[in-house]
Amino acid sequence: MVSPVTVVKSEGPKLVPFFKSTCVYFVLWLPTSAPSWFSALIKCLPIFCLWVFLLAHGIGFLGSHASARKILAGLIFSALGDAFLIWQEQGYFSHGLLMFAITHILYSSAFGMQPLNLGAGLVIGGVSGVSYALLYPYLSGPFTYLVGVYIGLIGFMAWRAIAGVRLTNDLWTWTQLSACLGAVLFMVSDLTIAVNKFCFPVPHSRAIIMATYYAAADADRPVRRRVPGRRRLSKAG
């Protein structure tokens, strides 16, 4: 198991642009009432920095690790979703929903189906079911089923991320815990969006949504680790 200190020393400097661009977003705090390409750029900039983080590991790294390619593709669709949500009041909310749905499909594929961990799947399935039941009375038209499908997809992604965490026999790693945390944060962020849009205004919703979203995106990035005698890909860092 790699210590957190080692992770911070090896990967921390590469993430400085991500942290700086995240700070820029919160410092500028551009009003959502006046969407523009500039505000879209500022919102997407932290995700762009995660693209660079992955690409900095080299084309050979991406070429030899399918999981890394899927995470990168997921980040690309995630940025597109961010851009669409800038204009959600102009009718592009469903477009953003579609982009993030594709993102979660790609992340689920990157995490894989082993270990299966049906117990975690049942827990996440229950949480997803309760979430949809609470939202259902407020939904109408296409969103009645679109939101249901989306909850199913993000729930499946969370199951596959959480399933990899095995807390016994020293089989867990910090990267598995990071992926698990990222999945939970994604669910918190998206549930806040749904409640704020369809049910009632959530106090400080934008701060909650963006803080959990950026943290989740960072947690779900793959990194390369050097382990004596072999090379290893971690799904998250």
Tab-separated table of N, CA, C and O in Angstrom, residues 111-116 160 163-164 235:
chain	number	residue	atom	x	y	z
A	111	PHE	N	-13.688	1.633	-14.151
A	111	PHE	CA	-13.564	0.968	-12.862
A	111	PHE	C	-13.698	-0.545	-12.985
A	111	PHE	O	-13.169	-1.290	-12.168
A	112	GLY	N	-14.426	-1.008	-14.007
A	112	GLY	CA	-14.528	-2.442	-14.246
A	112	GLY	C	-15.554	-3.135	-13.355
A	112	GLY	O	-16.166	-2.527	-12.482
A	113	MET	N	-15.716	-4.427	-13.578
A	113	MET	CA	-16.730	-5.211	-12.875
A	113	MET	C	-16.151	-6.149	-11.813
A	113	MET	O	-16.858	-6.997	-11.282
A	114	GLN	N	-14.873	-6.012	-11.513
A	114	GLN	CA	-14.257	-6.846	-10.493
A	114	GLN	C	-13.563	-5.969	-9.448
A	114	GLN	O	-12.877	-5.011	-9.809
A	115	PRO	N	-13.768	-6.278	-8.162
A	115	PRO	CA	-14.659	-7.307	-7.603
A	115	PRO	C	-16.122	-6.879	-7.708
A	115	PRO	O	-16.422	-5.690	-7.776
A	116	LEU	N	-17.039	-7.835	-7.702
A	116	LEU	CA	-18.447	-7.531	-7.930
A	116	LEU	C	-19.062	-6.785	-6.740
A	116	LEU	O	-19.703	-5.754	-6.910
A	160	ARG	N	-19.515	0.672	-8.836
A	160	ARG	CA	-18.269	0.126	-9.348
A	160	ARG	C	-17.056	0.775	-8.682
A	160	ARG	O	-16.017	0.138	-8.509
A	163	ALA	N	-17.101	-0.632	-4.980
A	163	ALA	CA	-16.864	-2.082	-4.928
A	163	ALA	C	-15.380	-2.425	-4.826
A	163	ALA	O	-15.027	-3.487	-4.306
A	164	GLY	N	-14.524	-1.547	-5.310
A	164	GLY	CA	-13.090	-1.834	-5.287
A	164	GLY	C	-12.444	-1.673	-3.928
A	164	GLY	O	-11.296	-2.074	-3.730
A	235	LYS	N	-6.790	3.742	-10.574
A	235	LYS	CA	-7.946	4.357	-11.187
A	235	LYS	C	-8.204	5.741	-10.640
A	235	LYS	O	-8.935	6.521	-11.215
